[in-house]
Coordinates of C-alpha atoms in Angstrom, one line a residue:
X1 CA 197.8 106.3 92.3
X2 CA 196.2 105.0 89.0
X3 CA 195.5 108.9 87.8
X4 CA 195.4 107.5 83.6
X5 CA 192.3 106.9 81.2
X6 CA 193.6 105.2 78.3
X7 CA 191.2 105.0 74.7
X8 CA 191.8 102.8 72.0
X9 CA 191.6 105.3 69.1
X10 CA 191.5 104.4 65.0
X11 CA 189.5 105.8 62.1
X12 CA 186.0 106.0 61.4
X13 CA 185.8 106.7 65.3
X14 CA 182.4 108.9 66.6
X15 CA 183.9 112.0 66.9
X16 CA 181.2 113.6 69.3
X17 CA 182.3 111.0 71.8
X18 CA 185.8 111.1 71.6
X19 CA 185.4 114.9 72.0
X20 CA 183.2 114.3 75.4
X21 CA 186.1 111.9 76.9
X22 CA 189.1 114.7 76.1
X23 CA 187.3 116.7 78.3
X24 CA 185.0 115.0 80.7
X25 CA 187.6 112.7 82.0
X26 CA 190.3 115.8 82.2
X27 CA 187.6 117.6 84.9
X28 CA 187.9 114.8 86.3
X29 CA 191.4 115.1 87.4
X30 CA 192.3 112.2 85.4
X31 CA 195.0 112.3 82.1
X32 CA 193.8 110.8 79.1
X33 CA 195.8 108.9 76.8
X34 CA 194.7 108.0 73.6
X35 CA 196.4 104.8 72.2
X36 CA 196.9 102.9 68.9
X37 CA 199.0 100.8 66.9
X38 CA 201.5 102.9 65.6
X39 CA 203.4 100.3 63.6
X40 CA 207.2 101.7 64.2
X41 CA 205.8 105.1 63.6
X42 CA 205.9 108.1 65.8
X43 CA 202.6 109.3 65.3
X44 CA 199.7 108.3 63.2
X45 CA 196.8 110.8 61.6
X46 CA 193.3 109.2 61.9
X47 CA 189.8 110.6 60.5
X48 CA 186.4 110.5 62.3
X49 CA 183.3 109.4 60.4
X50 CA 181.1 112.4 61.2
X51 CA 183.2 114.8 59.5
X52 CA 186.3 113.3 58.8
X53 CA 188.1 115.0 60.9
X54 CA 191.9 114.5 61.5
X55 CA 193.6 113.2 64.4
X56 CA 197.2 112.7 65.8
X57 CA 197.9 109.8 67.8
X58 CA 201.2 109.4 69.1
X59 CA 201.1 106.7 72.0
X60 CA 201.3 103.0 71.2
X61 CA 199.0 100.5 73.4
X62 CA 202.0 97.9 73.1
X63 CA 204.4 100.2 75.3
X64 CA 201.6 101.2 77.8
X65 CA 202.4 100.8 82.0
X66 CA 198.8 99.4 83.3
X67 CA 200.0 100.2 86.5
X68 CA 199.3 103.7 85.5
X69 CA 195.9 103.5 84.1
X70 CA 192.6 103.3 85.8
X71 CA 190.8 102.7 83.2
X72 CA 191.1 101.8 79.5
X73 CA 187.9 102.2 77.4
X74 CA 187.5 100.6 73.7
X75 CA 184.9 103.4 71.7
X76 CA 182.1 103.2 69.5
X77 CA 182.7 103.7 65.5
X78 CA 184.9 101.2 63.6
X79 CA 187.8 101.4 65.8
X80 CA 187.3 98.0 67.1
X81 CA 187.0 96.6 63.7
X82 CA 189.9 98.2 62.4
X83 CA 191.8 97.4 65.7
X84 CA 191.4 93.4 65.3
X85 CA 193.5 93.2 62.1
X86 CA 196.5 90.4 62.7
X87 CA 199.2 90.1 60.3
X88 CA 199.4 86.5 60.7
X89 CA 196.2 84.3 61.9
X90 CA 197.7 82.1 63.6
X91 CA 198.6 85.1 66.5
X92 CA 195.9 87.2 68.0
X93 CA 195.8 90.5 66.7
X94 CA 198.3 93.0 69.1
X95 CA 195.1 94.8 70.7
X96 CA 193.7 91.8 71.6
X97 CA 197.0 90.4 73.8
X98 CA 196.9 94.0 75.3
X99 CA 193.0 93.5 76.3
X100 CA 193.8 90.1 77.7
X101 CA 196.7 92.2 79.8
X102 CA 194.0 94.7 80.4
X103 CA 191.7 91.9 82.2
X104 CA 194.2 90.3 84.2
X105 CA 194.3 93.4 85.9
X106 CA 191.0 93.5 88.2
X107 CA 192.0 96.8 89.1
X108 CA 191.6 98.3 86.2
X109 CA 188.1 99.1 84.9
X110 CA 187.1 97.7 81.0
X111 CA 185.1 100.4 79.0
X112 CA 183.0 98.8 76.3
X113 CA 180.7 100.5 74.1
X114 CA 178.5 100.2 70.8
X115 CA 180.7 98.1 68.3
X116 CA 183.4 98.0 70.3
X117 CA 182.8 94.4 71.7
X118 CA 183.7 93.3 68.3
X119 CA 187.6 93.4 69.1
X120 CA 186.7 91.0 71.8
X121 CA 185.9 88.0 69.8
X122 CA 189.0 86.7 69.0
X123 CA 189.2 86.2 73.2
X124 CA 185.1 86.1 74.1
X125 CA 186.3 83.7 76.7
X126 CA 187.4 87.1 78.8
X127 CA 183.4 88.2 78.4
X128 CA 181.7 84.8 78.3
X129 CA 179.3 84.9 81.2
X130 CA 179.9 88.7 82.0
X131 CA 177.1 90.9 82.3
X132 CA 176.8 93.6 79.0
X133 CA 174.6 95.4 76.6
X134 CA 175.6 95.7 73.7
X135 CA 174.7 97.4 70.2
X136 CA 171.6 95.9 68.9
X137 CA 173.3 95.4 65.5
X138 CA 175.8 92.6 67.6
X139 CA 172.9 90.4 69.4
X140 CA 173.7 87.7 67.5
X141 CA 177.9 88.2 68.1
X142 CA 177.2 88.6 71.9
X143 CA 175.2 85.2 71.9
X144 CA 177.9 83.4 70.6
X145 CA 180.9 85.1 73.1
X146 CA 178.6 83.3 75.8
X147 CA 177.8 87.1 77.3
X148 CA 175.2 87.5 79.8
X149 CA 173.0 90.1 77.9
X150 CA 171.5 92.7 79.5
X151 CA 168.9 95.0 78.2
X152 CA 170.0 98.5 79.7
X153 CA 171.7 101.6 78.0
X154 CA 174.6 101.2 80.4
X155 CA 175.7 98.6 82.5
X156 CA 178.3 97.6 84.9
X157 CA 179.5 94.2 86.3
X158 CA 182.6 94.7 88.6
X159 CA 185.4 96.8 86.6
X160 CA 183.4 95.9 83.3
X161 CA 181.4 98.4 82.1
X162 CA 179.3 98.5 78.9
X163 CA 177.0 101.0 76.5
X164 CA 174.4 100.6 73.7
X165 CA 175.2 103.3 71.5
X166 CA 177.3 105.8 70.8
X167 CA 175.2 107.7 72.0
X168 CA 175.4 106.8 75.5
X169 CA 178.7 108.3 75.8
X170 CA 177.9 110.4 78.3
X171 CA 176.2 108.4 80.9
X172 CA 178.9 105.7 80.1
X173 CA 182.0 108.1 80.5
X174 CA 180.1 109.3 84.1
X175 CA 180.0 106.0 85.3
X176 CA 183.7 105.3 84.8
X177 CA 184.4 108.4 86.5
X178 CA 182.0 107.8 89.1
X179 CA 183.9 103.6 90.0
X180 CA 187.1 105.3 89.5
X181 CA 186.6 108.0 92.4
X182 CA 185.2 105.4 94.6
X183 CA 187.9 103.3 93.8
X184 CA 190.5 105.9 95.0
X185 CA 188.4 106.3 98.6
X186 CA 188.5 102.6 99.3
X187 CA 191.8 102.3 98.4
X188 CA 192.7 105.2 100.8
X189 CA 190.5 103.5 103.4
X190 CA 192.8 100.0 102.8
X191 CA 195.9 101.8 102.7
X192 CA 194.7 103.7 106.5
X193 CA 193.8 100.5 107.8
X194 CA 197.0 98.7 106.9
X195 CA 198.7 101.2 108.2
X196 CA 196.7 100.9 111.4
X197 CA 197.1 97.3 111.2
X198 CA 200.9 97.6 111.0
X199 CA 201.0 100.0 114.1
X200 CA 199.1 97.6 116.5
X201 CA 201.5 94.8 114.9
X202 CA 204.6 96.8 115.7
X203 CA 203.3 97.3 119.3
X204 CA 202.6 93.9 119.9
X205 CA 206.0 93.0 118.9
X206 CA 207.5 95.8 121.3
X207 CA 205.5 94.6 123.9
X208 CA 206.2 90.4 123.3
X209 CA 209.7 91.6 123.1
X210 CA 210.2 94.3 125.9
X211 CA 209.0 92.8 129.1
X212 CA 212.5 91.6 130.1
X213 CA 213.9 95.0 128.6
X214 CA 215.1 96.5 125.7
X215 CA 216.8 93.9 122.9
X216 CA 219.5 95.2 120.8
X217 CA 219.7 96.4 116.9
X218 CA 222.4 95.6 114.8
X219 CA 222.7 98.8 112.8
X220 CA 225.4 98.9 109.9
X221 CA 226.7 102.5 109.3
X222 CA 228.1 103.4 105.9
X223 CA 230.3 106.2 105.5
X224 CA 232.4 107.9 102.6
X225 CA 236.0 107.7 101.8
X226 CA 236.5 110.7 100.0
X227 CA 235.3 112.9 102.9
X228 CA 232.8 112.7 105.1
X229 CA 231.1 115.7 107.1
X230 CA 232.3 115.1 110.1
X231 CA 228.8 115.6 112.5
X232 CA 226.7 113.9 109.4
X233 CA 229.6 110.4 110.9
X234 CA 229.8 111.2 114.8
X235 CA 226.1 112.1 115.8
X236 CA 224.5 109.0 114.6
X237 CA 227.6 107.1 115.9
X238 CA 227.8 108.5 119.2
X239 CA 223.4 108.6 119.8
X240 CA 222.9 104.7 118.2
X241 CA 225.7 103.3 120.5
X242 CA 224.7 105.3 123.6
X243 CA 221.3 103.7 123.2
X244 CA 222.8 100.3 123.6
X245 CA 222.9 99.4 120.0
X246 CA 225.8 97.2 117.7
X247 CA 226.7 99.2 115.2
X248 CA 229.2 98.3 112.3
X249 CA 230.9 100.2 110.1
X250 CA 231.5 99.9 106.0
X251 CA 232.8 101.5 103.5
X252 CA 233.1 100.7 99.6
X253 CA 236.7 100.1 99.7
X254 CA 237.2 99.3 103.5
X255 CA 239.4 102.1 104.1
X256 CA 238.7 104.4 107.3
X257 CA 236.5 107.4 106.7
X258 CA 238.3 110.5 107.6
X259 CA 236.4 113.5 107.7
X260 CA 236.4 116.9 105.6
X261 CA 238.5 119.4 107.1
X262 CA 236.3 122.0 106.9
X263 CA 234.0 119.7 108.9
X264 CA 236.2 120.4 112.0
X265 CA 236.8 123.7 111.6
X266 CA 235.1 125.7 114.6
X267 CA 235.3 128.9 112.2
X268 CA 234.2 127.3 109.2
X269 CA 231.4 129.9 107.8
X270 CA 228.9 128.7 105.5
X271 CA 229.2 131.1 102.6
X272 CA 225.5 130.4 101.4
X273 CA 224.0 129.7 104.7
X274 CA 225.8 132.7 106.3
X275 CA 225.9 130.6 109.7
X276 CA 228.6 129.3 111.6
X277 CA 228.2 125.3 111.0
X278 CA 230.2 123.5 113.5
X279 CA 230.2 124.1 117.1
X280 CA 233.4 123.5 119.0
X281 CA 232.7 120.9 121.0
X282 CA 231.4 119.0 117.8
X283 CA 234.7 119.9 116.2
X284 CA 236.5 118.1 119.0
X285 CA 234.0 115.0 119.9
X286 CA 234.9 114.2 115.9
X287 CA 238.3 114.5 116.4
X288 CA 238.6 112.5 119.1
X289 CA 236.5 109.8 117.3
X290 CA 238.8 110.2 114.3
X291 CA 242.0 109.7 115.9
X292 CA 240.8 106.6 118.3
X293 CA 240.4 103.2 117.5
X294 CA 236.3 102.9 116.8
X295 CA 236.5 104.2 113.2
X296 CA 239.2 101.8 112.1
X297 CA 239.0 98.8 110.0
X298 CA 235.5 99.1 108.3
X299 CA 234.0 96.6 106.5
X300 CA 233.7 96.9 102.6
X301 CA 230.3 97.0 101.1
X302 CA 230.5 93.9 99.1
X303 CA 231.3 92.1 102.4
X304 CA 228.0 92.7 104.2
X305 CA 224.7 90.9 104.2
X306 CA 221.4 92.6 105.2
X307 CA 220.4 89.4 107.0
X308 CA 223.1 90.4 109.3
X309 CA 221.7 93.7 110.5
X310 CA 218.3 95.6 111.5
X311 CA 219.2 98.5 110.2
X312 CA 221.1 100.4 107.2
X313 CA 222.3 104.3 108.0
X314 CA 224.0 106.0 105.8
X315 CA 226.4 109.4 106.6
X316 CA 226.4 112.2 104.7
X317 CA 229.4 114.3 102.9
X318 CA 230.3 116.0 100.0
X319 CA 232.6 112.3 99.1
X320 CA 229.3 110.4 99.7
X321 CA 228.7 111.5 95.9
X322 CA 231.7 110.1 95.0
X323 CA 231.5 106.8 96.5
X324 CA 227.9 105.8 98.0
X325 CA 225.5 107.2 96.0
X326 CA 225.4 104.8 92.6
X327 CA 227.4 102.0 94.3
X328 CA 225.9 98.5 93.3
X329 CA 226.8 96.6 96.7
X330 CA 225.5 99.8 98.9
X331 CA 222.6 99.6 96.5
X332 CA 222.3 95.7 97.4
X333 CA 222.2 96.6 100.8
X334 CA 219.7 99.0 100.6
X335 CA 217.3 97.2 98.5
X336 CA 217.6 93.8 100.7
X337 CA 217.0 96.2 103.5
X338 CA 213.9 98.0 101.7
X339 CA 212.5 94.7 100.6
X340 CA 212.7 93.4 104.1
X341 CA 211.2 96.3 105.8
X342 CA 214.0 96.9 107.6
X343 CA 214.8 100.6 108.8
X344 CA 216.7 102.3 106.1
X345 CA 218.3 106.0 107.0
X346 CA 220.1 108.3 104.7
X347 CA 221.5 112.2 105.7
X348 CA 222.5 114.9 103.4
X349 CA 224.1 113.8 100.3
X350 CA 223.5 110.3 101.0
X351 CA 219.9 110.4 100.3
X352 CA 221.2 110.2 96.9
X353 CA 222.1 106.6 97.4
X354 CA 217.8 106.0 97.7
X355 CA 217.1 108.7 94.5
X356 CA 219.4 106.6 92.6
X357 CA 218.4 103.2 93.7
X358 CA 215.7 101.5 90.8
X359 CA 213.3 99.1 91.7
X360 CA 212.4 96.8 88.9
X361 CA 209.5 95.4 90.8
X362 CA 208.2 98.8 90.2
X363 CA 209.2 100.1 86.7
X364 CA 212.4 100.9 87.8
X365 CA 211.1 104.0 89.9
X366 CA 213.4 104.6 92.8
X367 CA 212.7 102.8 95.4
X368 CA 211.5 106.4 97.3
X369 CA 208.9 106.8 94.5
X370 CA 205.5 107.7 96.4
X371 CA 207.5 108.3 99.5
X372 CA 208.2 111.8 101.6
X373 CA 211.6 112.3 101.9
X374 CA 214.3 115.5 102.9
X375 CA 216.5 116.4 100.5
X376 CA 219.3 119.1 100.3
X377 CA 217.5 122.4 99.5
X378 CA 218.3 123.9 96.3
X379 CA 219.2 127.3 98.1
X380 CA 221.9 125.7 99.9
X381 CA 223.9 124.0 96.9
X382 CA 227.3 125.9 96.3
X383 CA 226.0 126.6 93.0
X384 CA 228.2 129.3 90.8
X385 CA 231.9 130.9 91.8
X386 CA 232.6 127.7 94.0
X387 CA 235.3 125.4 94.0
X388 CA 234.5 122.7 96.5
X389 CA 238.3 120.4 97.3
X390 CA 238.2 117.5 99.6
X391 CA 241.1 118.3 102.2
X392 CA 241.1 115.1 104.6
X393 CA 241.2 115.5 108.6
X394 CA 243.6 113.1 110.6
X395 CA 245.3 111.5 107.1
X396 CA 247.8 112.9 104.7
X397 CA 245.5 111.2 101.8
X398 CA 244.0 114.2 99.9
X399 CA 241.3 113.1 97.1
X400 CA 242.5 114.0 94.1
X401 CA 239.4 116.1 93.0
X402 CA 237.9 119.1 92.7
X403 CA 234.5 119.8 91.8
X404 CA 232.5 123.2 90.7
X405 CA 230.3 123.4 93.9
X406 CA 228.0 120.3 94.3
X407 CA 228.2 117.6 91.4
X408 CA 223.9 117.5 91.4
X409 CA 221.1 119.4 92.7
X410 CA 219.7 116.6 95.5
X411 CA 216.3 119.1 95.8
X412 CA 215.5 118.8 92.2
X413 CA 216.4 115.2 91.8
X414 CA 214.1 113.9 94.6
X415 CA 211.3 116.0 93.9
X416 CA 211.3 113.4 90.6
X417 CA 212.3 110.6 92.8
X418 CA 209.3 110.6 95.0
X419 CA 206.9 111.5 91.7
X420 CA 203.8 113.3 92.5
X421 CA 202.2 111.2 95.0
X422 CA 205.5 111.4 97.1
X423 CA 206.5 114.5 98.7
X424 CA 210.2 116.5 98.9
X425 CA 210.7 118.5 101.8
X426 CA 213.3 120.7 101.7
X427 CA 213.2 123.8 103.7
X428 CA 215.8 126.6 103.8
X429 CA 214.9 127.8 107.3
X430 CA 216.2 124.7 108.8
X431 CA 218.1 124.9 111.6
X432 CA 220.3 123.0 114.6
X433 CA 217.7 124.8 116.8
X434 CA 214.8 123.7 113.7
X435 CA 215.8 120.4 112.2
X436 CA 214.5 118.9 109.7
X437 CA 213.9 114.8 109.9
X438 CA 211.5 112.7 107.9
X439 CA 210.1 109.3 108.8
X440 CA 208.1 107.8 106.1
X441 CA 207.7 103.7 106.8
X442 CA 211.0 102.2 105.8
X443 CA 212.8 105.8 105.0
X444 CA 214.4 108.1 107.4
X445 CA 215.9 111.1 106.2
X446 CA 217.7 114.4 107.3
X447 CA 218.2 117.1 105.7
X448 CA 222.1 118.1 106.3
X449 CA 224.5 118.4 109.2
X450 CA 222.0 120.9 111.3
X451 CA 220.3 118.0 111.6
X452 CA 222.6 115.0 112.3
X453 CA 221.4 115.0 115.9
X454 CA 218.1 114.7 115.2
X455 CA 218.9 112.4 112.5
X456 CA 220.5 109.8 115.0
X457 CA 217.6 110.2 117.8
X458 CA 214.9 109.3 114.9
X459 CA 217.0 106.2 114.1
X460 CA 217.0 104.9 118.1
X461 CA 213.2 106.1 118.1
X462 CA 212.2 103.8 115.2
X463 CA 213.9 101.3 116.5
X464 CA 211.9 101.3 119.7
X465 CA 209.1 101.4 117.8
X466 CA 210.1 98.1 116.2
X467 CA 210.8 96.5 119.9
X468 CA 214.6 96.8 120.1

């Protein structure tokens, strides 16, 4: 969501105006950024040419996201003027390349008003035949940028919008707010009917691809080596093959992943949770997975292709922090499998692996930004008088680590993953009996081992969903 109002700002600006937009555009939900040329400096001090007021800029246009900015409005005064100075002639002046960055972007609505429209002169080939008024004073300038005159106080022409005076500051400021709110709803509408459109896609395909029954999913499992929780492993194992699925196995070093010994221990008691977290039967389904065949022999990483599989699910475990979470050839996988569209799953600690993960398509956000996802709640973490060691089930290999409780807080790290149009759900009450499993597009999450189960079912739902 483009939430940002961005104002040129230099001296000699009309201080009753740039007054109105610090508020007016702040009730209006947005955040307003004032931006300059700071010239290496932290922070300039301009004065206003009512009263000569002082003030303190600190953010440069030349570093600005546009991505983030609804609109970006040039103000009345001499700010323009001052604005347009180039060090050398032969380059357009730095505010002008970030205007022409500024129009390239037809999401993004251009505020113009009074004497601003001298700062575009240097590149009047951006307004030449675009409807504007401007300040009577700049007739003559507006003839020769070719603009489309208009004799109205404010006026608008797709994401341009224009003022007179000053003066108009008001009604001129309104109207921004006014495209910017509308914008939002048809973008919500576009973003609902994609949505839709994707659902009636997916069914077709289900249905093209179903009639002679159901066709498999290659899912590729990846799994710790310094420990795995043992349920986080088996349940997804067991409930993906039982649904008639291949599933392969990886790890980062190929080495088999053995499983935490408390992870099989029928009387292991959570001392946060206060709950009894793995049910005998569990226990001994994991065992007997460990000490077969099926688990042996992995794949490494580095040695898997995304084009191979449907799917990417990754186990949980306290080694998953170790190993998984910042590893460049899981993160390969991932983000061939996120770009794609495939189904990508992570459990417990693993989610990490996604909060981690940068997108440079999008600012380097993780690729979860804007996304719901579980996460780990904070009131879980062994957080204080805990040692946490990594004893090994079914090998005498013993990780030669210990670690004060959890190495990060996964709750507070995706909360800034997913940003403030994504969402974190992390919910103490959770439960074998109340799971807690997120689907969100090309994310599946789950929360921690309560939820493995569930975990694995959502993975052979979505799958479905997709026609295998």
């Amino acid at each position: 969501m483009r939430n940002k109002v961005g104002i040129l700002i230099e001296s000699d600006f009309y201080e009753p105006e740039i007054d109105y937009y610090s508020k007016a555009f702040k009730d209006a939900g947005l955040e307003v950024h004032f931006l300059t040329r700071l010239w290496g400096n932290a922070e300039l001090t301009f004065t206003g040419h009512e009263n000569r007021r002082f003030f303190k800029c600190r953010e440069s246009f030349e570093g600005a996201n546009l991505k983030e900015y609804a609109a970006v409005i040039i103000p009345a005064g001499y700010v323009a003027d001052r604005l347009r100075y180039t060090e050398d002639i032969k380059k357009l002046p730095p505010a002008c390349q970030f205007l022409q960055k500024c129009f390239a972007d037809k999401k993004l609505i251009k505020g113009i008003i009074c004497h601003g429209s001298w700062l575009m002169a240097p590149i009047a080939e951006l307004v030449k035949g675009r409807k504007m008024v401007v300040h009577n004073n700049l007739l003559g300038d507006a003839k020769l940028m070719g603009i489309d005159y208009v004799d109205e106080d404010v006026v608008v022409d797709g994401d341009l919008v224009s003022a007179r005076t000053g003066g108009d500051h008001v009604a001129f400021a309104q109207k921004i707010i006014a495209l910017i709110q509308c914008g939002e709803i048809i973008n919500s509408l576009n973003e609902k009917i994609d949505t839709l459109e994707k659902r009636i896609k997916r069914l077709e395909h289900f249905q093209n691809t179903n009639r002679g029954g159901n066709k498999m999913a290659k899912v590729l499992i990846a799994a710790t080596e310094y420990g795995s929780w043992g349920e986080e492993l088996q349940a997804p194992w067991d409930i993906i093959k039982k649904a008639g699925h291949s599933v392969t196995l990886a790890t980062r070093t190929g080495k088999k992943p053995y499983p935490l010994q408390i992870s099989v221990d029928p009387n292991f008691f959570d001392p946060v949770q206060k709950v009894y977290t793995n049910p005998k039967e569990v226990c001994d389904r994991i065992k007997e997975l460990v000490d077969g065949d099926e688990l042996n022999n992995p794949l490494k990483f580095k040695d898997c292709d995304m084009k191979d599989y449907d799917a990417i699910v990754l186990t949980g475990g306290l080694g998953a922090m170790f190993d998984m979470c910042n590893d460049y050839y899981l993160h390969k996988l991932i983000m061939d499998a996120y770009k794609a569209k495939k189904v990508v799953a992570a459990l417990c600690y693993a989610t990490s692996a996604l909060i981690f993960l940068r997108d440079p398509d999008n600012g380097y956000k993780s690729i979860v930004y804007g996304h719901k996802m579980t996460a780990h709640p904070r009131a879980w973490d062994f957080y204080g008088d805990y040692d946490s060691s990594y004893e090994l089930y079914g090998t005498d290999w013993k990780p030669n680590v210990i670690t004060p409780g959890f190495l990060w807080p996964v709750e507070d790290l995706t909360i800034d993953a997913v940003g403030p149009d994504g969402e974190c759900v992390a919910i103490p009450t959770t439960s074998r009996e109340n799971p807690t499993v997120v689907y969100d597009g090309t994310f599946i999450t789950g929360t921690s081992v309560e939820s493995s189960i569930a975990y694995g079912e959502k993975v052979v739902e979505v799958l479905k969903e997709r026609g295998f």
